[in-house]
Amino acid sequence: MSNILRPPLPPFTKETAVAKVQAAEDAWNTRNPEQVALAYTEDSVWRNRSEFFSGRDKIREFLTRKWNTELDYRLKKELWSFTDNRISVKFEYEYHTDSGQWYRAYGNEQWEFAENGLMRRREASINDVPIPESERKFH
């Protein structure tokens, strides 16, 4: 295991789980693949919709591709539940494509953390709903 620590560390309490979720929301809203990828173990395993991959390099590639096509991305996460080293969240995010169509995505994620606070597993289920720009919640 890496000697890098990413607090809050497991085992989680309600307060530290909420803080971990807020830190993830804040990081993802930077839309910076390099920064966001550092929150995951080198061998982190992901399922995102129908994509399955592992490793920090693949995470960086995925996030770069994501934010190059999901423009003006804005995310809100909320703690759903937690245990010692696992957190579940529900989330919504909005983005538009280069054609100008806006979407709101709804989803759930299950996270598992290593002892150092880096995420070693992420599973995300996501549904996109086209919306008119006038119905955006997040600006």
Short mmCIF file of C-alpha atoms in Angstrom, two decimals:
data_model
loop_
_atom_site.label_atom_id
_atom_site.label_comp_id
_atom_site.label_asym_id
_atom_site.label_seq_id
_atom_site.Cartn_x
_atom_site.Cartn_y
_atom_site.Cartn_z
CA MET A 1 0.00 0.00 0.00
CA SER A 2 1.15 3.52 -0.77
CA ASN A 3 2.31 5.72 2.11
CA ILE A 4 0.07 8.51 0.77
CA LEU A 5 -2.83 9.32 3.11
CA ARG A 6 -6.10 10.80 1.83
CA PRO A 7 -8.18 11.72 4.91
CA PRO A 8 -10.74 11.16 6.13
CA LEU A 9 -9.62 7.58 6.64
CA PRO A 10 -11.70 4.49 7.34
CA PRO A 11 -13.33 3.37 9.51
CA PHE A 12 -15.89 6.06 8.72
CA THR A 13 -18.29 7.82 11.05
CA LYS A 14 -21.27 9.74 9.70
CA GLU A 15 -19.27 12.97 9.90
CA THR A 16 -16.19 11.58 8.13
CA ALA A 17 -18.33 9.85 5.48
CA VAL A 18 -20.10 13.15 4.75
CA ALA A 19 -16.69 14.88 4.54
CA LYS A 20 -15.41 12.19 2.13
CA VAL A 21 -18.46 12.65 -0.11
CA GLN A 22 -18.04 16.45 -0.09
CA ALA A 23 -14.35 16.12 -0.94
CA ALA A 24 -15.24 13.89 -3.91
CA GLU A 25 -17.90 16.35 -5.10
CA ASP A 26 -15.49 19.26 -4.84
CA ALA A 27 -12.74 17.38 -6.70
CA TRP A 28 -14.99 16.18 -9.54
CA ASN A 29 -16.37 19.71 -10.00
CA THR A 30 -12.84 20.91 -10.82
CA ARG A 31 -13.04 18.73 -13.96
CA ASN A 32 -9.31 18.12 -13.57
CA PRO A 33 -8.54 14.47 -14.45
CA GLU A 34 -5.01 14.64 -13.00
CA GLN A 35 -6.23 15.90 -9.64
CA VAL A 36 -9.25 13.62 -9.42
CA ALA A 37 -7.28 10.47 -10.34
CA LEU A 38 -5.01 10.97 -7.30
CA ALA A 39 -7.91 10.01 -5.00
CA TYR A 40 -7.80 6.42 -6.30
CA THR A 41 -5.36 3.59 -5.67
CA GLU A 42 -2.94 2.75 -8.48
CA ASP A 43 -4.95 -0.44 -9.14
CA SER A 44 -8.44 0.97 -8.44
CA VAL A 45 -11.21 -1.05 -10.12
CA TRP A 46 -14.06 0.83 -11.78
CA ARG A 47 -17.42 0.12 -13.32
CA ASN A 48 -18.93 3.23 -14.85
CA ARG A 49 -22.16 2.53 -16.70
CA SER A 50 -21.13 -0.25 -19.13
CA GLU A 51 -17.38 0.42 -18.93
CA PHE A 52 -15.09 -1.74 -16.79
CA PHE A 53 -11.45 -0.80 -16.25
CA SER A 54 -8.77 -0.54 -13.60
CA GLY A 55 -5.74 1.56 -12.82
CA ARG A 56 -5.10 5.25 -12.31
CA ASP A 57 -3.96 5.75 -15.93
CA LYS A 58 -7.26 4.35 -17.23
CA ILE A 59 -9.16 6.54 -14.74
CA ARG A 60 -7.32 9.63 -16.05
CA GLU A 61 -8.11 8.63 -19.65
CA PHE A 62 -11.76 8.06 -18.81
CA LEU A 63 -12.13 11.39 -16.98
CA THR A 64 -10.38 13.29 -19.78
CA ARG A 65 -12.74 11.79 -22.36
CA LYS A 66 -15.74 12.41 -20.08
CA TRP A 67 -15.07 16.09 -19.51
CA ASN A 68 -14.15 16.69 -23.15
CA THR A 69 -17.69 15.61 -24.13
CA GLU A 70 -19.74 16.51 -21.02
CA LEU A 71 -19.32 20.28 -21.17
CA ASP A 72 -20.00 22.66 -18.26
CA TYR A 73 -20.30 19.61 -16.01
CA ARG A 74 -21.66 20.36 -12.51
CA LEU A 75 -22.17 17.64 -9.88
CA LYS A 76 -23.96 17.28 -6.55
CA LYS A 77 -23.36 14.16 -4.37
CA GLU A 78 -25.21 13.07 -1.23
CA LEU A 79 -24.29 10.40 1.30
CA TRP A 80 -26.68 7.46 1.11
CA SER A 81 -25.05 5.02 3.56
CA PHE A 82 -21.68 3.92 4.94
CA THR A 83 -19.86 1.15 6.79
CA ASP A 84 -16.28 0.88 8.05
CA ASN A 85 -14.57 1.27 4.65
CA ARG A 86 -17.48 1.64 2.22
CA ILE A 87 -19.66 4.58 1.22
CA SER A 88 -22.72 4.71 -1.03
CA VAL A 89 -23.82 7.97 -2.60
CA LYS A 90 -26.59 9.21 -4.80
CA PHE A 91 -25.85 12.01 -7.19
CA GLU A 92 -27.10 14.30 -9.91
CA TYR A 93 -25.06 16.16 -12.45
CA GLU A 94 -25.74 18.34 -15.44
CA TYR A 95 -23.81 18.89 -18.62
CA HIS A 96 -24.33 19.72 -22.26
CA THR A 97 -22.93 18.27 -25.45
CA ASP A 98 -21.16 20.26 -28.14
CA SER A 99 -24.52 20.36 -29.99
CA GLY A 100 -25.98 22.33 -27.06
CA GLN A 101 -28.29 19.61 -25.67
CA TRP A 102 -28.40 19.67 -21.86
CA TYR A 103 -28.68 16.53 -19.74
CA ARG A 104 -29.25 15.75 -16.10
CA ALA A 105 -27.69 12.49 -14.99
CA TYR A 106 -28.98 10.59 -11.97
CA GLY A 107 -27.03 7.82 -10.33
CA ASN A 108 -25.69 5.82 -7.46
CA GLU A 109 -22.13 4.90 -6.61
CA GLN A 110 -20.65 2.33 -4.28
CA TRP A 111 -17.14 3.08 -3.05
CA GLU A 112 -14.62 0.93 -1.20
CA PHE A 113 -11.55 2.47 0.40
CA ALA A 114 -8.08 1.26 1.28
CA GLU A 115 -6.74 1.93 4.76
CA ASN A 116 -4.93 5.05 3.48
CA GLY A 117 -8.20 6.67 2.37
CA LEU A 118 -7.69 6.15 -1.38
CA MET A 119 -10.62 4.61 -3.23
CA ARG A 120 -9.82 1.11 -4.43
CA ARG A 121 -13.18 0.33 -6.00
CA ARG A 122 -15.93 2.42 -7.60
CA GLU A 123 -19.14 1.12 -9.14
CA ALA A 124 -21.48 3.64 -10.75
CA SER A 125 -24.95 3.26 -12.25
CA ILE A 126 -26.06 6.35 -14.17
CA ASN A 127 -29.08 7.42 -16.24
CA ASP A 128 -29.12 10.54 -18.44
CA VAL A 129 -32.27 12.56 -19.07
CA PRO A 130 -32.33 15.26 -21.77
CA ILE A 131 -33.51 18.59 -20.34
CA PRO A 132 -34.07 22.05 -21.78
CA GLU A 133 -31.47 24.57 -20.64
CA SER A 134 -34.26 26.45 -18.80
CA GLU A 135 -34.66 23.47 -16.41
CA ARG A 136 -31.07 23.42 -15.19
CA LYS A 137 -30.65 23.22 -11.40
CA PHE A 138 -26.90 23.75 -11.18
CA HIS A 139 -25.28 26.92 -12.49
#
